[in-house]
PDB file of C-alpha atoms in Angstrom:
ATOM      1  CA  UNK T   5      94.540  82.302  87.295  1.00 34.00           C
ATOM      2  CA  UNK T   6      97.460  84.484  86.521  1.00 38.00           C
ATOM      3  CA  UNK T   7     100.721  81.954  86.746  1.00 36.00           C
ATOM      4  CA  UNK T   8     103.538  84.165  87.248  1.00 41.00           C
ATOM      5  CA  UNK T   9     105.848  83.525  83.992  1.00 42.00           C
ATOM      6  CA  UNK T  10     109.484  85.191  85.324  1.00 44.00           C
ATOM      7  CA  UNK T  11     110.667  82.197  87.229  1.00 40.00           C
ATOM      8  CA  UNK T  12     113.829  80.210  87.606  1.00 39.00           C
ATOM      9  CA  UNK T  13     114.354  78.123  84.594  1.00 38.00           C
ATOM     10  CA  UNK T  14     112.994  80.637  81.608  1.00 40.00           C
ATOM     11  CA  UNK T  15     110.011  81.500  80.370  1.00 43.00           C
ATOM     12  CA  UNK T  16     109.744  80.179  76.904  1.00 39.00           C
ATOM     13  CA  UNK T  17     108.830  76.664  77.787  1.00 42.00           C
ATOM     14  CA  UNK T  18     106.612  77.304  81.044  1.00 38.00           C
ATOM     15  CA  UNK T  19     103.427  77.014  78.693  1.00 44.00           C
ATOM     16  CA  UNK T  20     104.129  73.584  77.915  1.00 50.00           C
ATOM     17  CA  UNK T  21     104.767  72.874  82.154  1.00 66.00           C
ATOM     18  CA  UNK T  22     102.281  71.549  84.078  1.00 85.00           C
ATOM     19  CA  UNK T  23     100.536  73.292  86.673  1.00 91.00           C
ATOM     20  CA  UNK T  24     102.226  71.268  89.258  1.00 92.00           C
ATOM     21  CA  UNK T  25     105.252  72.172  87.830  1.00 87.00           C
ATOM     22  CA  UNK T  26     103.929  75.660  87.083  1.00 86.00           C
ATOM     23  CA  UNK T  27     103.246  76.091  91.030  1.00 91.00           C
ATOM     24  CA  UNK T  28     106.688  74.224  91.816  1.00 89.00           C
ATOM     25  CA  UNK T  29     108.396  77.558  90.090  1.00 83.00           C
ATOM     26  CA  UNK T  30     106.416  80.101  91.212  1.00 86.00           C
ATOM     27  CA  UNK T  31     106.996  79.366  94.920  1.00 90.00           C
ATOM     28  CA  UNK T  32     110.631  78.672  94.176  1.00 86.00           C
ATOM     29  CA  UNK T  33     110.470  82.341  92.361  1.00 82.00           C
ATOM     30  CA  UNK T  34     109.088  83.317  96.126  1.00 86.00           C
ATOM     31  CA  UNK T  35     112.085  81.477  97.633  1.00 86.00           C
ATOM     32  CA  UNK T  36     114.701  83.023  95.796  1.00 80.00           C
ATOM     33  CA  UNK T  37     113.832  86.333  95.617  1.00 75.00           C
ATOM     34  CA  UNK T  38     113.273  86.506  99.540  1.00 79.00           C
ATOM     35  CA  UNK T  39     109.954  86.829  99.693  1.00 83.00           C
ATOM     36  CA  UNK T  40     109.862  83.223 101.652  1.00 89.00           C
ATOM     37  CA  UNK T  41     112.653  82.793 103.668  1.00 89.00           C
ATOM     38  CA  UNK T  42     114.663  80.113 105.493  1.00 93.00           C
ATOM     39  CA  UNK T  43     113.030  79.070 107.803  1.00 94.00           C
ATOM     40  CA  UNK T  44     109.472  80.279 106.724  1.00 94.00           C
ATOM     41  CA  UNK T  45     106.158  77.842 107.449  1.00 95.00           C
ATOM     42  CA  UNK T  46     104.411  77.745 104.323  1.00 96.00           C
ATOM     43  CA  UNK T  47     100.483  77.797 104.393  1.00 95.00           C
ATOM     44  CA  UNK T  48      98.437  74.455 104.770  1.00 94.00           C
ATOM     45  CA  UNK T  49      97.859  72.692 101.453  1.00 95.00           C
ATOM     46  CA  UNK T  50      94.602  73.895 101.881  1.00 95.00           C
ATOM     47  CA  UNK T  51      95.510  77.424 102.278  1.00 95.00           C
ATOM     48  CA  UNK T  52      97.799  77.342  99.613  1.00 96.00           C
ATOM     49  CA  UNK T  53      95.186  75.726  96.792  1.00 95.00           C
ATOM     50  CA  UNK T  54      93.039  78.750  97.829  1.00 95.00           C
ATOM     51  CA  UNK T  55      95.195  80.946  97.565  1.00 95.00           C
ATOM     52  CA  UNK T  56      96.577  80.419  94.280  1.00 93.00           C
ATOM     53  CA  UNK T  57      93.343  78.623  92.910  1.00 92.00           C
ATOM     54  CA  UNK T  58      94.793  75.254  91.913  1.00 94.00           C
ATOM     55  CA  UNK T  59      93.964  71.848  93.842  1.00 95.00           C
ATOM     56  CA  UNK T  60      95.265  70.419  96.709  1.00 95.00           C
ATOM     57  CA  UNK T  61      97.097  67.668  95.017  1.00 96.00           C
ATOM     58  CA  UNK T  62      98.518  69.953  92.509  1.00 96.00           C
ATOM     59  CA  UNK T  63     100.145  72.296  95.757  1.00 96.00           C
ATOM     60  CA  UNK T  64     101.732  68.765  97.226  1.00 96.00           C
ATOM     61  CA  UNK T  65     102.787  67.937  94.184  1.00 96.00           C
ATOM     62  CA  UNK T  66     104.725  71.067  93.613  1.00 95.00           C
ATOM     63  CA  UNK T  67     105.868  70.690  97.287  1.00 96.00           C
ATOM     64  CA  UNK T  68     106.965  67.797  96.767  1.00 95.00           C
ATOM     65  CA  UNK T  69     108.545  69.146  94.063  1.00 92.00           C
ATOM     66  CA  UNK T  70     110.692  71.519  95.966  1.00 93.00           C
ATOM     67  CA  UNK T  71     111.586  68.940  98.360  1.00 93.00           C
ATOM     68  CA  UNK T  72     113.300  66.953  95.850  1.00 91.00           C
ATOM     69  CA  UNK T  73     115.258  69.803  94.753  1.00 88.00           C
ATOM     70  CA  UNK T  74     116.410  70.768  98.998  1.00 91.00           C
ATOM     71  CA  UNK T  75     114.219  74.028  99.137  1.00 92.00           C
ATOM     72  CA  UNK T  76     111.255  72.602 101.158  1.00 96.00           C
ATOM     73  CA  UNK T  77     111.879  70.771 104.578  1.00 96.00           C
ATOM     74  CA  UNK T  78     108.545  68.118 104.179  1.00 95.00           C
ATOM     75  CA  UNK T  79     107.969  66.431 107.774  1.00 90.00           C
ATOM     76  CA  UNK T  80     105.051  64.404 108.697  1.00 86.00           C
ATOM     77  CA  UNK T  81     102.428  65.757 111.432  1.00 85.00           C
ATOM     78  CA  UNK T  82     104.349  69.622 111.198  1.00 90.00           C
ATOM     79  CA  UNK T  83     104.224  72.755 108.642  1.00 92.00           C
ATOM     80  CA  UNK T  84     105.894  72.556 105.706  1.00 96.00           C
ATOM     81  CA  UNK T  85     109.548  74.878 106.089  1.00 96.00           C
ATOM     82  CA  UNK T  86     111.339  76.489 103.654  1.00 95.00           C
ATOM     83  CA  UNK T  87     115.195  75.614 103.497  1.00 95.00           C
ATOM     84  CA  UNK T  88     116.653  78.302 101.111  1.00 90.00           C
ATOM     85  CA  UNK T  89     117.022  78.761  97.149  1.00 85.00           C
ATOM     86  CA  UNK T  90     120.180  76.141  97.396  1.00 75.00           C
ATOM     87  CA  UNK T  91     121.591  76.673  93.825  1.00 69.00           C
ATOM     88  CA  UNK T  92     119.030  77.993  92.199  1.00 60.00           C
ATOM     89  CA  UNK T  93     119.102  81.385  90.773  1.00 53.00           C
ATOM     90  CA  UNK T  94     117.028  84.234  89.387  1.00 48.00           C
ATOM     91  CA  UNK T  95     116.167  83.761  85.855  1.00 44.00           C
ATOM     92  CA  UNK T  96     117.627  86.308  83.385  1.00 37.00           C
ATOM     93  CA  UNK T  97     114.039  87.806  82.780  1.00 36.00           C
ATOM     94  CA  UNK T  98     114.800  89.290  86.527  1.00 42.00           C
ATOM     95  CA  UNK T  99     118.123  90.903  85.791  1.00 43.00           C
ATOM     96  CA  UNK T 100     116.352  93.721  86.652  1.00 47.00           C
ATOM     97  CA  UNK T 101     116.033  93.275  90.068  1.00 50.00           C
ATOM     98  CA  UNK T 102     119.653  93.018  90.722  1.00 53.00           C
ATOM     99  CA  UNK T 103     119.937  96.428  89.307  1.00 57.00           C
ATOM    100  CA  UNK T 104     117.376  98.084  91.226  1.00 58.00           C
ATOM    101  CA  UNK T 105     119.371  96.613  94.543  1.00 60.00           C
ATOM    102  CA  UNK T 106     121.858  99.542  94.069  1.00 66.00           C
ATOM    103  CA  UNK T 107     119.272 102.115  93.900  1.00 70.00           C
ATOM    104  CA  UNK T 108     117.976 103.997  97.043  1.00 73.00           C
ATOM    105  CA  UNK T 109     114.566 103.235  98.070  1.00 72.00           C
ATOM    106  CA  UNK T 110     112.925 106.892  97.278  1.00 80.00           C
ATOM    107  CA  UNK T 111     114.211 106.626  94.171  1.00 81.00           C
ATOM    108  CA  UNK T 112     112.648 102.666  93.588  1.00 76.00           C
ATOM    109  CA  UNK T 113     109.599 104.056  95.284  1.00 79.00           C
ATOM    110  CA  UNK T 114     108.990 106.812  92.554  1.00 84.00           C
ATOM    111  CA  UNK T 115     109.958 104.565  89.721  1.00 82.00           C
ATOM    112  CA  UNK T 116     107.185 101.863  91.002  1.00 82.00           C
ATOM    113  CA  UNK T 117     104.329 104.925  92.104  1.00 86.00           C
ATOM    114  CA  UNK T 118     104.647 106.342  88.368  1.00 89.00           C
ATOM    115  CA  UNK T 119     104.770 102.844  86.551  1.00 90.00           C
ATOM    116  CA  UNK T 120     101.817 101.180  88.900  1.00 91.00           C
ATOM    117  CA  UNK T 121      99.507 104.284  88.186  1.00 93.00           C
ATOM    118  CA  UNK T 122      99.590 103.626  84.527  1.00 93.00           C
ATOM    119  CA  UNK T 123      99.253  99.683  85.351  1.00 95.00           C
ATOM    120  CA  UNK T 124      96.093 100.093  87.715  1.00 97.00           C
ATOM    121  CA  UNK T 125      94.517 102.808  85.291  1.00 97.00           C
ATOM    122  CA  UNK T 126      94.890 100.523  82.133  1.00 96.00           C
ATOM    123  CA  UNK T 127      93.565  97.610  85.055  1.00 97.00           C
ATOM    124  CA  UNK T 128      90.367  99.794  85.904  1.00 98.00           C
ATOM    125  CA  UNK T 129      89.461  99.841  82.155  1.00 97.00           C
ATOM    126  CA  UNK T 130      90.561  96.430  81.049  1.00 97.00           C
ATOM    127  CA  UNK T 131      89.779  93.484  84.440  1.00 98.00           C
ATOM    128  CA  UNK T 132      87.693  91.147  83.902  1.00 97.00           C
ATOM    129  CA  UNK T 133      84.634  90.351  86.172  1.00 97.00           C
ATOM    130  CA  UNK T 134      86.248  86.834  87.294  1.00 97.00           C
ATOM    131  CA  UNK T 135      89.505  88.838  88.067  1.00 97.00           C
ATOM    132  CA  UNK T 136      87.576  91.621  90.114  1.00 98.00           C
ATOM    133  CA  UNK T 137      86.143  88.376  91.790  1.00 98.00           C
ATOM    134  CA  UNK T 138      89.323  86.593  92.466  1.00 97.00           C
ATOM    135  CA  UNK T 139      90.427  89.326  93.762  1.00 98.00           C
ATOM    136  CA  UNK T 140      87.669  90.363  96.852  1.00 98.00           C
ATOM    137  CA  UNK T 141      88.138  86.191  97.740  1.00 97.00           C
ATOM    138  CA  UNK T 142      91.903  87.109  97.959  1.00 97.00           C
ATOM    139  CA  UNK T 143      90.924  89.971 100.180  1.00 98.00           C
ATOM    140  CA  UNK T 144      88.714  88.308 102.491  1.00 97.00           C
ATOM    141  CA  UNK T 145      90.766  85.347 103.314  1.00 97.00           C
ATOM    142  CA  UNK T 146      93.794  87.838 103.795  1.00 97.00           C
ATOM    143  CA  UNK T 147      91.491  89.538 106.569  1.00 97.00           C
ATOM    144  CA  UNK T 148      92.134  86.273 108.533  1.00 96.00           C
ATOM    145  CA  UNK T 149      95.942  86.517 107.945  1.00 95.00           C
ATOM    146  CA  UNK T 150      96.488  89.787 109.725  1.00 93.00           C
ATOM    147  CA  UNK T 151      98.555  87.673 112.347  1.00 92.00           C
ATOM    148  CA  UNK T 152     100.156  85.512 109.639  1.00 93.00           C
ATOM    149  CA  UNK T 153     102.965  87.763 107.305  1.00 91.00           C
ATOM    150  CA  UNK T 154     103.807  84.724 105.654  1.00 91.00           C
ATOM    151  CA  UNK T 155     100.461  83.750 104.089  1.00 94.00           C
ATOM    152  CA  UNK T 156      99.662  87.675 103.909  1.00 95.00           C
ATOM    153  CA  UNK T 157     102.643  88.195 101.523  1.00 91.00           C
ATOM    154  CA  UNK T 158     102.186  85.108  99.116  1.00 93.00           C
ATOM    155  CA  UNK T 159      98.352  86.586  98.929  1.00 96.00           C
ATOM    156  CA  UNK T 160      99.811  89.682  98.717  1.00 94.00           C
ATOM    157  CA  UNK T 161     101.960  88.629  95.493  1.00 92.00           C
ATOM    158  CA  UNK T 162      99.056  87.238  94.079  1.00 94.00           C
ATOM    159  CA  UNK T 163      96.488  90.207  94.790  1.00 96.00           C
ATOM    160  CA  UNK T 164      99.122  92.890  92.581  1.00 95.00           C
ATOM    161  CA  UNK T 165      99.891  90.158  90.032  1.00 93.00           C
ATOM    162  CA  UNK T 166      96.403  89.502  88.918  1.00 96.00           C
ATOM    163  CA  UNK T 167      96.344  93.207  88.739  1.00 97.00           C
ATOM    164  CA  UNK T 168      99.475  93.392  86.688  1.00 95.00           C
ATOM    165  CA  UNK T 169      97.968  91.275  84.111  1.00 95.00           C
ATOM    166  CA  UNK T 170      94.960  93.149  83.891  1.00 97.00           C
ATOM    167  CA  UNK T 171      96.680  95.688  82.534  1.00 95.00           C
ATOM    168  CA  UNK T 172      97.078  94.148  79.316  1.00 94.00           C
ATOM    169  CA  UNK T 173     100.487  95.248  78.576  1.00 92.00           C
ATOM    170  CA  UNK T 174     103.312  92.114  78.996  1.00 87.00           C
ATOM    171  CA  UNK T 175     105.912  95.306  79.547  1.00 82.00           C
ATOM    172  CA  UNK T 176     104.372  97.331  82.130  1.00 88.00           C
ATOM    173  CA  UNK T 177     103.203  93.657  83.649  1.00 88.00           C
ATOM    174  CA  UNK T 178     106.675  92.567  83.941  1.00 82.00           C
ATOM    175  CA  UNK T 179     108.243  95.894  84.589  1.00 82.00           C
ATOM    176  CA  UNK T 180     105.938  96.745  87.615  1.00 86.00           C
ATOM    177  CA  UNK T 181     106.719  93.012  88.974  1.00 83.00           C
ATOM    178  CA  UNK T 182     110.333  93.679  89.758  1.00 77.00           C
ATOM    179  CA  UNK T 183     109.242  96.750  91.367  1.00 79.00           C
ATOM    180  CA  UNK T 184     107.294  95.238  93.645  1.00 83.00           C
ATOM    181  CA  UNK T 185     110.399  92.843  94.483  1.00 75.00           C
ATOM    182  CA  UNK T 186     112.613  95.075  95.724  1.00 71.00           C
ATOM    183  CA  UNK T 187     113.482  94.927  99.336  1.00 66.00           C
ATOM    184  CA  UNK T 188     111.411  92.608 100.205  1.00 72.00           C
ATOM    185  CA  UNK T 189     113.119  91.076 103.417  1.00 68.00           C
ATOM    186  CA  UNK T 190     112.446  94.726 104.655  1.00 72.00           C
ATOM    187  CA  UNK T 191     109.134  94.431 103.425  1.00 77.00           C
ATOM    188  CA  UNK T 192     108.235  91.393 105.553  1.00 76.00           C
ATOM    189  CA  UNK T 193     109.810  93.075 109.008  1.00 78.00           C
ATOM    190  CA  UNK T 194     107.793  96.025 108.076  1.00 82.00           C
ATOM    191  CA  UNK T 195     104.823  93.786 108.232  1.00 85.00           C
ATOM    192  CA  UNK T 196     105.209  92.172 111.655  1.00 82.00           C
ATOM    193  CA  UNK T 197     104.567  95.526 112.741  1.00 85.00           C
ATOM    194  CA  UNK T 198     101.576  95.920 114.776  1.00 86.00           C
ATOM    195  CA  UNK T 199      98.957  96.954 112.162  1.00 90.00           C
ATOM    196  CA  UNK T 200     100.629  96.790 109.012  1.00 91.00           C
ATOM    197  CA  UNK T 201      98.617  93.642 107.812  1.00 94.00           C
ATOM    198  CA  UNK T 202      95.554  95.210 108.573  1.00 95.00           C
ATOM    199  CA  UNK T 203      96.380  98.895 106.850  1.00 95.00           C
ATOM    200  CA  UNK T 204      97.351  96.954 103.588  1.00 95.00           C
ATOM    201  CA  UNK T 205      94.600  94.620 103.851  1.00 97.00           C
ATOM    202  CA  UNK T 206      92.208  97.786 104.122  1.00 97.00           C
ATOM    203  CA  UNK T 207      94.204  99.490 101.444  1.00 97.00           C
ATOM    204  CA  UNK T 208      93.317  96.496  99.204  1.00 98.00           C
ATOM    205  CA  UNK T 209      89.800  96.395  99.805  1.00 98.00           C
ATOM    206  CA  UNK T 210      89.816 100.120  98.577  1.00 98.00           C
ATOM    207  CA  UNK T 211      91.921  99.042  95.751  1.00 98.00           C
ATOM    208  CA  UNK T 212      89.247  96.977  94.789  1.00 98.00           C
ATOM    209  CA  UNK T 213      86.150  98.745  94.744  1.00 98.00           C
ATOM    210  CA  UNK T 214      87.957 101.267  92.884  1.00 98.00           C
ATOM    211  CA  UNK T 215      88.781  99.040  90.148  1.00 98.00           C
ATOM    212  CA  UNK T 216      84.696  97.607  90.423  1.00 98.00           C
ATOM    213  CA  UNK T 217      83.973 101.243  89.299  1.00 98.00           C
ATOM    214  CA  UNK T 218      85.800 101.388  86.011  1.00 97.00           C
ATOM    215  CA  UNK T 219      87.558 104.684  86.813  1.00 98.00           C
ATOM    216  CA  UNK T 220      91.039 105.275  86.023  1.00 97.00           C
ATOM    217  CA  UNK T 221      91.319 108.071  88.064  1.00 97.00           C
ATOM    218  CA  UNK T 222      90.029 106.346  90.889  1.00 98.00           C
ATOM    219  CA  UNK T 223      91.642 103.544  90.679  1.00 97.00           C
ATOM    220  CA  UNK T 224      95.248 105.364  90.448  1.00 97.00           C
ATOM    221  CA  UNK T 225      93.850 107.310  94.253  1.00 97.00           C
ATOM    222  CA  UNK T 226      93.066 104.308  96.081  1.00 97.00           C
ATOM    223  CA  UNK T 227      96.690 102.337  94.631  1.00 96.00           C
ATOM    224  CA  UNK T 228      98.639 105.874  95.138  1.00 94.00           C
ATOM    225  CA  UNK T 229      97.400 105.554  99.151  1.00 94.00           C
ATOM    226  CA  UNK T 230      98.216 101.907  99.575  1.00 94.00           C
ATOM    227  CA  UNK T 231     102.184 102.475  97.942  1.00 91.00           C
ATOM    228  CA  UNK T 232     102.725 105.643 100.482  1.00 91.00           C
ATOM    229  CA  UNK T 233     101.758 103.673 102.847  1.00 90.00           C
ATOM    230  CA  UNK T 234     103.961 100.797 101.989  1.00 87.00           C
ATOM    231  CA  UNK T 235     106.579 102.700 101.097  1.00 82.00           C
ATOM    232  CA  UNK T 236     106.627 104.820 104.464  1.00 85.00           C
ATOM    233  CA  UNK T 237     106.429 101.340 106.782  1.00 82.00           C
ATOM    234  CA  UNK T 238     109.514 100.143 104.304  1.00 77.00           C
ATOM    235  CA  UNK T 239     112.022 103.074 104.757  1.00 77.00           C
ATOM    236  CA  UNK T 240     110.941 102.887 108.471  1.00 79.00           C
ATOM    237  CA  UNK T 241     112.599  99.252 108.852  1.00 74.00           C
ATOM    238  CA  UNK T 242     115.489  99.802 106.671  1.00 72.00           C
ATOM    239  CA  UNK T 243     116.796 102.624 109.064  1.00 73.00           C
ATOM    240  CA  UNK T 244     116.698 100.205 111.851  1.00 70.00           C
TER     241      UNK T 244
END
């Protein structure tokens, strides 16, 4: 499993975290860069664990986790809620993001489109049959979250990470990352949007079987589709 490495707290020591802990950051990572929300449900345990392929225990103990440090909302018999990032604070591996804030959407949308090719092309040559795997499982259960934009986008941070990392490259891996977190609280209204879920969880499945063929040419097609469509749904809610 791909643990995602630019989270709150630095990167240099996360090898020697736990995977609790390891989890812990990554959803706080989700938390404070908008991608949950106050207010959010998160995913059953079970849901979760599937999702990011660790055990149960190891997804309440990284809830648990967050509850301790006033991000979570834990109540028995009810879905887990998310409170907010309270003081915590995007690491200064992200410092990106904050730039990319003050740029205009085309302009981000370009940037990621010409980056992403280069990742998915080096991804068509380089994944890994357990990653292609991971990722069709990833797909299937997100065919059951088309009414669910919560569990869709954690899935859906998970689905282009694992293809990030496939790339090979730690730059274009982490590069391509804060791409893919800009706007996001647009991103999620864009995806209540009758259809969306489905059109990206269709654009995936392409995504996939190009990669299954080796071909980088391919493989940059099927991701170019899926980013004009995300892209056009975006700039659609932010001029609401």
């Amino acid at each position: 499993m791909e643990l995602l490495t630019r989270l709150p707290g630095g990167e240099t020591d996360i090898v020697k975290r736990t995977v609790k802990h390891q989890i812990a950051d990554k959803l706080a990572y989700m938390i404070v860069s908008g991608l949950l929300q106050p207010g959010d449900e998160l995913p059953s345990e079970r849901a979760l664990s599937g999702t990011l392929q660790v055990s149960r225990e190891t997804v309440r103990g990284a809830i648990a986790e967050l509850h301790a440090r006033g991000m979570l909302e834990v109540s028995q018999g009810a879905r887990t809620r998310v409170i907010g990032p309270g003081k915590e604070t995007l690491a200064s591996s992200v410092r990106a993001l904050a730039k990319l804030k003050d740029k205009g959407a085309d302009e981000v949308a370009e940037a990621r489109a010409q980056v992403e090719a280069q990742v998915v092309k080096l991804a068509a040559t380089r994944i890994s049959k357990a990653d292609l795997e991971r990722l069709r499982t990833l797909v299937a259960d997100q065919k059951l979250m088309v009414n669910d934009p919560v569990s869709f986008q954690i899935s859906d941070r998970e689905f282009h990470a694992i293809i990030y990392a496939a790339c090979g490259n730690g730059l274009l891996r982490d590069f391509v990352s804060d791409m893919y977190d800009y706007a996001l609280d647009y991103r999620r209204q864009a995806l209540k949007r009758k259809g969306a879920i489905a059109q990206s969880v269709q654009d995936h499945e392409r995504i996939v079987a190009a990669l299954a063929t080796g071909d980088p040419v391919i493989a940059e097609e099927a991701l170019g589709h899926h980013l004009q469509h995300v892209h056009k749904s975006t700039v659609q809610e932010m001029a609401r």
